[in-house]
């Protein structure tokens, strides 16, 4: 149990385009979903926290207009990177929690490369 | 400000021996600590956790030790197996708030 999927697993896009990443909890309802990004050899950095049906809470320094998060249901959250630039290239990981921050189940991640 | 630090970026251990991964933190408010294992191009997988009211938690081959006075925790893996080769992240939280991750330690088990 507690499986989280992400789609796509790998995406290449041109600079200036938008990319949508989906995160789904497959066998549980996630009251809260989280979006992280990880640069090579660095830590996972929390970008934002989202609860179903409400606006996401963004961490300091994360542009909410650039990284649009929608948590439309208890099993689906999406992250849209708008007007992507090469510096947005990174590994994006979502996690989902049925209960609390301390119980997070991570997706397999999405590798975004912006040319 | 890196509140959770893993000062060893890499560690190599002989198969069958003990692997000890270390983690230090600066925020004394942290009250819950977790260890995650991560393979390349995959998301982290939860391994073991410990509350600040304990100093040790054991689960099979994995044991986590917490030294609150030193603001230090460690993960012991005994015996180490080739499948344990991965990047290990420690993470901390307080008041059931967001997780703060360390920078990770790449563990390589030598057959």
Coordinates of N, CA and C in Angstrom, one line a residue:
Chain A
X1 N 0.8 -1.2 0.0 CA 0.0 0.0 0.0 C 0.8 1.3 0.0
X2 N 0.2 2.4 0.0 CA 0.8 3.7 0.1 C 1.7 4.0 -1.1
X3 N 1.1 3.8 -2.3 CA 1.9 4.1 -3.5 C 1.5 5.4 -4.1
X4 N 2.5 6.1 -4.5 CA 2.4 7.4 -5.1 C 3.0 7.4 -6.5
X5 N 2.3 7.8 -7.5 CA 2.9 7.8 -8.8 C 3.0 9.2 -9.3
X6 N 3.9 9.4 -10.3 CA 4.2 10.7 -10.9 C 4.2 10.5 -12.4
X7 N 3.7 11.5 -13.1 CA 3.8 11.4 -14.6 C 4.0 12.8 -15.2
X8 N 4.9 13.0 -16.1 CA 5.8 12.0 -16.6 C 7.0 11.7 -15.7
X9 N 7.7 10.7 -16.0 CA 8.9 10.5 -15.2 C 10.1 11.3 -15.8
X10 N 10.0 11.7 -17.0 CA 11.1 12.4 -17.7 C 10.5 13.3 -18.7
X11 N 10.8 14.6 -18.8 CA 10.3 15.5 -19.8 C 11.4 16.5 -20.2
X12 N 11.5 16.7 -21.5 CA 12.4 17.7 -22.1 C 11.5 18.7 -22.8
X13 N 11.7 20.0 -22.5 CA 10.9 21.0 -23.2 C 11.8 22.2 -23.6
X14 N 11.2 23.0 -24.5 CA 11.9 24.2 -24.9 C 11.7 25.3 -23.9
X15 N 12.7 26.2 -23.9 CA 12.5 27.3 -23.0 C 11.3 28.2 -23.4
X16 N 10.6 28.6 -22.4 CA 9.4 29.4 -22.6 C 8.1 28.6 -22.6
X17 N 8.2 27.3 -22.7 CA 7.0 26.5 -22.7 C 6.6 26.1 -21.2
X18 N 5.4 25.6 -21.1 CA 4.9 25.2 -19.8 C 4.9 23.6 -19.7
X19 N 5.1 23.1 -18.5 CA 5.1 21.7 -18.3 C 4.3 21.3 -17.1
X20 N 3.4 20.3 -17.3 CA 2.6 19.9 -16.2 C 3.0 18.5 -15.7
X21 N 3.2 18.4 -14.4 CA 3.5 17.2 -13.7 C 2.4 16.7 -12.8
X22 N 2.0 15.5 -13.0 CA 0.9 14.9 -12.1 C 1.5 14.1 -11.0
X23 N 0.8 14.1 -9.9 CA 1.1 13.3 -8.7 C -0.2 12.7 -8.3
X24 N -0.2 11.4 -8.2 CA -1.4 10.6 -7.7 C -1.1 9.7 -6.6
X25 N -1.9 9.7 -5.6 CA -1.9 8.7 -4.6 C -2.8 7.5 -5.0
X26 N -2.3 6.4 -5.2 CA -3.0 5.3 -5.9 C -3.9 4.5 -5.0
X27 N -3.5 4.4 -3.7 CA -4.3 3.5 -2.9 C -4.7 4.1 -1.5
X28 N -4.6 5.4 -1.5 CA -5.1 6.1 -0.3 C -5.5 7.5 -0.6
X29 N -6.2 8.1 0.2 CA -6.6 9.5 0.0 C -5.6 10.4 0.8
X30 N -5.1 11.4 0.0 CA -4.1 12.2 0.6 C -4.7 13.6 1.0
X31 N -4.7 13.8 2.2 CA -5.2 15.1 2.7 C -4.2 16.2 2.3
X32 N -3.0 15.9 2.3 CA -1.9 16.9 2.0 C -1.0 16.3 1.0
X33 N -0.6 17.1 0.0 CA 0.5 16.7 -0.9 C 1.6 17.8 -0.9
X34 N 2.8 17.3 -1.2 CA 3.9 18.2 -1.1 C 4.7 18.1 -2.4
X35 N 5.3 19.2 -2.8 CA 6.2 19.2 -4.0 C 7.6 19.7 -3.5
X36 N 8.6 18.9 -4.0 CA 10.0 19.1 -3.7 C 10.7 19.2 -5.0
X37 N 11.9 19.9 -4.9 CA 12.8 19.8 -6.0 C 14.2 19.5 -5.5
X38 N 14.9 18.8 -6.3 CA 16.2 18.4 -5.9 C 17.2 18.6 -7.0
X39 N 18.3 19.4 -6.7 CA 19.4 19.7 -7.6 C 20.4 18.6 -7.3
X40 N 21.2 18.3 -8.3 CA 22.2 17.3 -8.2 C 23.1 17.4 -6.9
X41 N 23.2 16.3 -6.2 CA 24.0 16.2 -5.0 C 23.5 17.2 -3.9
X42 N 22.3 17.6 -4.0 CA 21.8 18.5 -2.9 C 20.6 17.9 -2.2
X43 N 20.1 18.6 -1.2 CA 19.0 18.1 -0.5 C 17.7 18.3 -1.2
X44 N 16.6 17.6 -0.7 CA 15.3 17.8 -1.2 C 14.8 19.1 -0.6
X45 N 14.4 20.0 -1.4 CA 13.9 21.3 -0.9 C 12.4 21.4 -1.1
X46 N 11.7 21.6 -0.1 CA 10.2 21.7 -0.1 C 9.9 23.0 -0.9
X47 N 9.0 22.9 -1.9 CA 8.6 24.0 -2.7 C 7.2 24.5 -2.1
X48 N 6.3 23.6 -1.9 CA 5.0 24.0 -1.5 C 4.2 22.8 -0.9
X49 N 3.2 23.2 -0.2 CA 2.3 22.2 0.5 C 0.9 22.5 0.0
X50 N 0.2 21.5 -0.4 CA -1.2 21.7 -0.9 C -2.2 20.8 -0.2
X51 N -3.3 21.3 0.1 CA -4.4 20.6 0.7 C -5.5 20.6 -0.3
X52 N -6.2 19.5 -0.4 CA -7.3 19.4 -1.4 C -8.3 20.5 -1.3
X53 N -8.6 21.1 -2.4 CA -9.6 22.2 -2.5 C -9.2 23.5 -2.0
X54 N -7.9 23.7 -1.6 CA -7.5 25.0 -1.1 C -6.2 25.4 -1.8
X55 N -5.8 26.6 -1.6 CA -4.6 27.1 -2.3 C -3.4 26.6 -1.6
X56 N -2.4 26.4 -2.5 CA -1.1 25.8 -1.9 C -0.4 26.9 -1.1
X57 N 0.4 26.4 -0.2 CA 1.2 27.2 0.7 C 2.7 27.1 0.1
X58 N 3.2 28.2 -0.3 CA 4.5 28.1 -0.9 C 5.6 28.5 0.1
X59 N 6.8 27.8 -0.1 CA 7.9 28.2 0.8 C 8.5 29.5 0.3
X60 N 9.3 30.1 1.2 CA 9.9 31.4 0.9 C 10.9 31.2 -0.3
X61 N 10.8 32.1 -1.2 CA 11.6 32.1 -2.4 C 11.1 31.3 -3.6
X62 N 10.0 30.6 -3.4 CA 9.4 29.9 -4.5 C 8.3 30.8 -5.1
X63 N 8.4 31.0 -6.4 CA 7.4 31.9 -7.1 C 6.1 31.1 -7.4
X64 N 5.1 31.6 -6.8 CA 3.8 30.9 -6.9 C 3.2 31.1 -8.3
X65 N 3.6 32.1 -9.0 CA 3.0 32.3 -10.3 C 3.8 31.5 -11.4
X66 N 5.0 31.1 -11.0 CA 5.8 30.3 -11.9 C 5.5 28.8 -11.7
X67 N 5.3 28.4 -10.5 CA 5.1 27.0 -10.1 C 3.6 26.9 -9.6
X68 N 2.7 26.6 -10.6 CA 1.3 26.6 -10.3 C 0.9 25.2 -9.7
X69 N 0.3 25.1 -8.6 CA -0.1 23.9 -8.0 C -1.6 23.8 -7.8
X70 N -2.1 22.7 -8.3 CA -3.6 22.5 -8.2 C -3.8 21.1 -7.5
X71 N -4.6 21.1 -6.5 CA -4.9 19.9 -5.7 C -6.4 19.7 -5.8
X72 N -6.8 19.1 -7.0 CA -8.2 19.1 -7.3 C -9.0 18.0 -6.6
X73 N -8.3 17.0 -6.2 CA -9.0 15.9 -5.5 C -8.1 15.3 -4.4
X74 N -8.6 14.3 -3.7 CA -7.8 13.7 -2.6 C -6.8 12.8 -3.1
X75 N -6.7 12.6 -4.4 CA -5.7 11.6 -5.0 C -4.9 12.2 -6.1
X76 N -5.1 13.5 -6.4 CA -4.4 14.1 -7.5 C -3.9 15.5 -7.2
X77 N -2.7 15.8 -7.4 CA -2.1 17.2 -7.4 C -1.3 17.4 -8.6
X78 N -1.3 18.6 -9.2 CA -0.5 18.8 -10.4 C 0.4 20.0 -10.1
X79 N 1.6 20.0 -10.7 CA 2.5 21.1 -10.6 C 2.8 21.5 -12.1
X80 N 2.5 22.8 -12.4 CA 2.8 23.3 -13.7 C 3.9 24.3 -13.6
X81 N 5.0 24.0 -14.3 CA 6.1 25.0 -14.4 C 5.8 25.8 -15.6
X82 N 5.5 27.1 -15.4 CA 5.1 28.0 -16.5 C 6.4 28.7 -17.0
X83 N 6.4 28.9 -18.3 CA 7.4 29.6 -19.0 C 8.8 29.1 -18.5
X84 N 9.0 27.8 -18.7 CA 10.2 27.2 -18.1 C 11.5 27.7 -18.7
X85 N 12.5 27.8 -17.9 CA 13.8 28.2 -18.3 C 14.8 27.2 -17.9
X86 N 16.0 27.2 -18.6 CA 17.0 26.2 -18.2 C 17.3 26.0 -16.7
X87 N 17.2 27.1 -16.0 CA 17.5 27.0 -14.6 C 16.4 26.3 -13.8
X88 N 15.3 26.0 -14.5 CA 14.2 25.2 -13.8 C 14.5 23.7 -14.0
X89 N 15.5 23.4 -14.7 CA 15.8 22.0 -14.9 C 16.2 21.4 -13.6
X90 N 15.5 20.3 -13.2 CA 15.7 19.8 -11.9 C 15.0 18.5 -11.8
X91 N 15.1 17.8 -10.6 CA 14.3 16.6 -10.3 C 13.2 17.0 -9.4
X92 N 12.0 16.9 -9.8 CA 10.8 17.3 -9.0 C 10.2 16.0 -8.4
X93 N 10.0 16.1 -7.1 CA 9.4 14.9 -6.4 C 8.2 15.4 -5.7
X94 N 7.1 14.6 -5.8 CA 5.9 14.9 -4.9 C 5.8 13.8 -3.8
X95 N 5.1 14.2 -2.8 CA 4.8 13.2 -1.8 C 3.4 13.5 -1.3
X96 N 2.8 12.4 -0.8 CA 1.4 12.5 -0.3 C 1.3 12.0 1.1
X97 N 0.4 12.6 1.8 CA 0.2 12.1 3.2 C -1.2 11.9 3.5
X98 N -1.6 10.8 4.1 CA -3.0 10.6 4.5 C -3.3 11.2 5.8
X99 N -2.2 11.5 6.6 CA -2.5 12.0 7.9 C -1.7 13.3 8.2
X100 N -0.4 13.2 8.2 CA 0.4 14.3 8.8 C 1.7 14.5 8.0
X101 N 2.4 15.6 8.3 CA 3.7 15.8 7.6 C 4.7 14.7 7.9
X102 N 4.6 14.1 9.0 CA 5.6 13.0 9.4 C 5.4 11.7 8.6
X103 N 4.2 11.6 8.0 CA 3.9 10.4 7.3 C 3.8 10.7 5.8
X104 N 4.8 10.8 5.1 CA 4.8 11.2 3.7 C 5.3 10.0 2.8
X105 N 4.6 9.8 1.8 CA 5.0 8.7 0.8 C 5.3 9.4 -0.5
X106 N 6.5 9.1 -1.0 CA 7.1 9.9 -2.1 C 6.8 9.2 -3.4
X107 N 6.6 10.0 -4.4 CA 6.5 9.5 -5.8 C 7.9 9.3 -6.3
X108 N 8.0 8.7 -7.5 CA 9.3 8.3 -8.1 C 10.1 9.5 -8.7
X109 N 9.4 10.7 -8.8 CA 10.1 11.9 -9.3 C 10.0 12.1 -10.8
X110 N 10.2 13.3 -11.2 CA 10.1 13.7 -12.6 C 11.4 14.5 -12.9
X111 N 12.1 14.0 -13.9 CA 13.3 14.8 -14.3 C 12.9 15.8 -15.4
X112 N 13.0 17.0 -15.1 CA 12.7 18.1 -16.1 C 14.0 18.7 -16.7
X113 N 14.1 18.7 -18.0 CA 15.2 19.3 -18.7 C 14.7 20.4 -19.6
X114 N 15.1 21.6 -19.4 CA 14.6 22.7 -20.2 C 15.8 23.1 -21.1
X115 N 15.5 23.1 -22.4 CA 16.6 23.4 -23.4 C 16.6 24.9 -23.7
Chain B
X1 N 20.7 28.6 5.3 CA 20.9 28.0 6.7 C 20.5 26.5 6.7
X2 N 21.5 25.6 6.7 CA 21.3 24.2 6.6 C 21.0 23.7 8.0
X3 N 19.8 23.5 8.4 CA 19.4 23.1 9.7 C 19.7 21.6 10.0
X4 N 19.8 20.8 8.9 CA 20.0 19.4 9.0 C 21.2 19.1 8.1
X5 N 22.3 18.6 8.7 CA 23.5 18.4 8.0 C 24.0 16.9 8.0
X6 N 24.4 16.5 6.9 CA 25.0 15.2 6.8 C 26.4 15.4 6.2
X7 N 27.4 15.4 7.1 CA 28.7 15.9 6.7 C 29.5 14.9 5.8
X8 N 29.1 13.7 5.8 CA 29.8 12.7 5.0 C 29.0 12.6 3.7
X9 N 29.5 13.1 2.6 CA 28.8 12.9 1.3 C 28.8 11.4 0.8
X10 N 29.8 10.7 1.2 CA 29.8 9.3 0.8 C 30.5 8.4 1.9
X11 N 30.1 7.1 1.8 CA 30.6 6.1 2.7 C 30.7 4.8 2.0
X12 N 31.8 4.1 2.2 CA 31.9 2.7 1.6 C 32.1 1.7 2.8
X13 N 31.4 0.7 2.7 CA 31.4 -0.3 3.8 C 31.5 -1.7 3.1
X14 N 32.2 -2.6 3.8 CA 32.3 -4.0 3.3 C 31.0 -4.7 3.6
X15 N 30.6 -5.5 2.7 CA 29.4 -6.3 2.9 C 29.5 -7.1 4.2
X16 N 28.4 -7.1 5.0 CA 28.4 -7.9 6.2 C 28.8 -7.1 7.4
X17 N 29.5 -5.9 7.2 CA 29.9 -5.1 8.3 C 28.8 -4.1 8.6
X18 N 29.1 -3.3 9.7 CA 28.1 -2.3 10.1 C 28.3 -1.0 9.3
X19 N 27.2 -0.4 8.8 CA 27.2 0.9 8.2 C 26.7 1.9 9.2
X20 N 27.4 3.0 9.4 CA 26.9 4.0 10.3 C 26.8 5.4 9.6
X21 N 25.6 5.9 9.5 CA 25.4 7.1 8.8 C 25.0 8.2 9.9
X22 N 25.6 9.3 9.7 CA 25.5 10.4 10.8 C 24.7 11.6 10.2
X23 N 24.1 12.3 11.2 CA 23.3 13.4 10.8 C 23.3 14.4 12.0
X24 N 23.5 15.6 11.8 CA 23.5 16.6 12.8 C 22.5 17.7 12.5
X25 N 21.9 18.3 13.6 CA 20.9 19.3 13.4 C 21.2 20.5 14.3
X26 N 20.7 21.6 13.9 CA 20.9 22.8 14.7 C 19.7 23.3 15.5
X27 N 18.5 22.9 15.0 CA 17.3 23.5 15.6 C 16.8 22.6 16.7
X28 N 16.9 23.1 17.9 CA 16.6 22.3 19.1 C 15.0 22.0 19.2
X29 N 14.3 22.7 18.4 CA 12.8 22.5 18.4 C 12.4 21.2 17.6
X30 N 13.3 20.7 16.8 CA 13.0 19.4 16.1 C 12.6 18.3 17.1
X31 N 11.4 17.7 16.9 CA 11.0 16.6 17.8 C 10.7 15.3 17.1
X32 N 11.0 15.2 15.8 CA 10.8 14.0 15.1 C 11.8 13.9 14.0
X33 N 12.4 12.7 13.9 CA 13.5 12.5 12.9 C 13.2 11.2 12.1
X34 N 13.6 11.3 10.8 CA 13.3 10.2 9.9 C 14.5 9.9 9.1
X35 N 14.7 8.7 8.6 CA 15.7 8.4 7.6 C 15.0 7.8 6.4
X36 N 15.5 8.3 5.2 CA 14.9 7.8 4.0 C 16.1 7.3 3.1
X37 N 15.7 6.3 2.3 CA 16.7 5.7 1.4 C 16.2 6.1 0.0
X38 N 17.2 6.5 -0.9 CA 16.8 6.9 -2.2 C 17.8 6.3 -3.3
X39 N 17.2 5.7 -4.3 CA 17.9 5.2 -5.4 C 17.9 6.3 -6.5
X40 N 18.8 6.3 -7.4 CA 18.9 7.3 -8.5 C 17.6 7.3 -9.3
X41 N 17.1 8.5 -9.6 CA 15.9 8.7 -10.4 C 14.7 8.1 -9.7
X42 N 14.7 7.9 -8.4 CA 13.5 7.5 -7.7 C 13.2 8.4 -6.5
X43 N 12.0 8.3 -6.0 CA 11.7 9.1 -4.9 C 12.2 8.4 -3.6
X44 N 12.4 9.1 -2.5 CA 12.8 8.5 -1.3 C 11.8 7.5 -0.7
X45 N 12.4 6.5 0.0 CA 11.6 5.5 0.6 C 11.8 5.6 2.1
X46 N 10.8 5.6 2.9 CA 10.9 5.7 4.3 C 11.6 4.5 4.9
X47 N 12.5 4.7 5.8 CA 13.2 3.6 6.5 C 12.8 3.4 7.9
X48 N 13.0 4.5 8.7 CA 12.8 4.4 10.1 C 12.7 5.8 10.7
X49 N 12.1 5.9 11.8 CA 11.9 7.2 12.4 C 12.1 7.1 13.9
X50 N 12.3 8.3 14.6 CA 12.4 8.3 16.0 C 11.8 9.6 16.5
X51 N 11.1 9.5 17.6 CA 10.6 10.7 18.3 C 11.6 11.2 19.3
X52 N 11.6 12.5 19.6 CA 12.6 13.0 20.5 C 12.5 12.5 21.9
X53 N 11.4 11.8 22.2 CA 11.3 11.3 23.6 C 12.0 10.0 23.7
X54 N 12.5 9.5 22.6 CA 13.3 8.2 22.7 C 14.7 8.5 22.3
X55 N 15.6 7.6 22.6 CA 17.0 7.7 22.2 C 17.4 6.6 21.2
X56 N 16.5 5.6 21.0 CA 16.8 4.5 20.2 C 15.5 3.9 19.6
X57 N 15.6 3.5 18.3 CA 14.5 2.8 17.7 C 15.1 1.8 16.7
X58 N 14.6 0.6 16.8 CA 15.1 -0.5 16.1 C 14.1 -1.1 15.2
X59 N 14.5 -1.5 13.9 CA 13.6 -2.2 13.0 C 14.4 -3.1 12.1
X60 N 14.5 -4.4 12.5 CA 15.3 -5.3 11.8 C 16.7 -4.9 11.8
X61 N 17.3 -4.8 10.6 CA 18.7 -4.5 10.5 C 19.0 -3.0 10.7
X62 N 18.0 -2.2 10.9 CA 18.1 -0.7 11.0 C 17.9 -0.3 12.4
X63 N 18.8 0.5 12.9 CA 18.6 1.1 14.2 C 19.0 2.6 14.1
X64 N 18.1 3.4 14.7 CA 18.4 4.9 14.7 C 18.7 5.3 16.2
X65 N 19.7 6.0 16.4 CA 20.1 6.5 17.7 C 20.0 8.0 17.7
X66 N 19.4 8.6 18.8 CA 19.3 10.0 18.9 C 20.0 10.5 20.1
X67 N 20.8 11.5 20.0 CA 21.5 12.1 21.1 C 21.1 13.6 21.1
X68 N 20.1 13.9 21.9 CA 19.5 15.2 21.9 C 20.5 16.3 22.3
X69 N 21.3 16.0 23.3 CA 22.2 17.0 23.9 C 23.3 17.4 22.8
X70 N 23.6 16.4 22.0 CA 24.6 16.7 20.9 C 23.9 17.1 19.6
X71 N 22.6 17.0 19.6 CA 21.9 17.3 18.4 C 22.4 16.4 17.2
X72 N 22.4 15.2 17.5 CA 23.0 14.2 16.6 C 22.2 13.0 16.5
X73 N 22.0 12.5 15.3 CA 21.4 11.1 15.2 C 22.2 10.3 14.2
X74 N 22.1 9.0 14.4 CA 22.8 8.1 13.5 C 21.9 6.9 13.1
X75 N 22.2 6.4 11.9 CA 21.5 5.2 11.4 C 22.6 4.1 11.3
X76 N 22.3 3.0 12.0 CA 23.1 1.8 11.9 C 22.5 0.7 11.1
X77 N 23.2 0.2 10.2 CA 22.7 -0.9 9.3 C 23.6 -2.1 9.6
X78 N 23.0 -3.2 10.1 CA 23.8 -4.4 10.4 C 23.0 -5.6 10.1
X79 N 23.5 -6.6 9.4 CA 24.7 -6.4 8.5 C 24.4 -5.7 7.2
X80 N 25.4 -5.0 6.7 CA 25.2 -4.3 5.4 C 25.1 -5.3 4.3
X81 N 24.2 -5.0 3.4 CA 24.0 -5.8 2.2 C 24.2 -5.0 0.9
X82 N 24.5 -5.6 -0.2 CA 24.7 -4.9 -1.4 C 23.4 -4.0 -1.8
X83 N 22.3 -4.5 -1.5 CA 21.1 -3.8 -1.8 C 20.9 -2.5 -1.0
X84 N 21.7 -2.4 0.0 CA 21.7 -1.2 0.8 C 22.4 0.0 0.2
X85 N 23.1 -0.2 -0.9 CA 23.8 0.8 -1.6 C 22.7 1.8 -2.2
X86 N 22.8 3.0 -1.7 CA 21.8 4.1 -2.1 C 22.3 5.4 -1.4
X87 N 21.5 6.4 -1.6 CA 21.7 7.7 -0.9 C 20.7 7.7 0.3
X88 N 21.2 8.0 1.4 CA 20.4 8.1 2.6 C 20.3 9.5 3.1
X89 N 19.0 9.9 3.3 CA 18.7 11.3 3.8 C 18.1 11.2 5.2
X90 N 18.6 12.0 6.1 CA 17.9 12.2 7.3 C 17.0 13.4 7.2
X91 N 16.0 13.4 7.9 CA 15.0 14.5 7.9 C 14.5 14.8 9.3
X92 N 14.1 16.0 9.5 CA 13.6 16.4 10.9 C 12.4 17.3 10.7
X93 N 11.6 17.2 11.8 CA 10.4 18.1 11.8 C 10.1 18.5 13.2
X94 N 9.3 19.5 13.4 CA 8.8 19.9 14.7 C 7.4 20.3 14.7
X95 N 6.6 20.0 15.7 CA 5.2 20.3 15.8 C 4.4 19.8 14.6
X96 N 4.8 18.7 14.1 CA 4.1 18.1 12.9 C 4.1 19.0 11.7
X97 N 5.2 19.8 11.6 CA 5.3 20.7 10.5 C 6.2 20.1 9.4
X98 N 6.6 20.8 8.4 CA 7.3 20.3 7.3 C 8.6 19.6 7.6
X99 N 9.0 18.7 6.7 CA 10.2 18.0 6.9 C 11.4 18.8 6.4
X100 N 12.5 18.9 7.1 CA 13.7 19.5 6.6 C 14.7 18.4 6.4
X101 N 15.2 18.3 5.2 CA 16.1 17.2 4.8 C 17.6 17.6 4.9
X102 N 18.4 16.6 5.2 CA 19.8 16.8 5.0 C 20.2 16.6 3.6
X103 N 21.5 16.8 3.3 CA 22.0 16.7 2.0 C 22.3 15.3 1.5
X104 N 22.2 14.4 2.3 CA 22.4 13.0 1.9 C 23.8 12.4 2.0
X105 N 23.8 11.1 2.2 CA 25.1 10.4 2.2 C 25.0 9.2 1.3
X106 N 25.9 9.1 0.3 CA 25.8 8.0 -0.6 C 26.6 6.8 0.0
X107 N 25.8 5.7 0.3 CA 26.4 4.5 0.9 C 26.7 3.5 -0.2
X108 N 27.9 3.0 -0.3 CA 28.3 2.0 -1.2 C 28.7 0.7 -0.4
X109 N 28.0 -0.4 -0.7 CA 28.4 -1.6 0.0 C 29.3 -2.4 -0.9
X110 N 30.4 -2.7 -0.5 CA 31.4 -3.4 -1.3 C 31.3 -5.0 -1.1
X111 N 31.0 -5.7 -2.1 CA 30.8 -7.2 -2.0 C 32.1 -7.9 -1.5

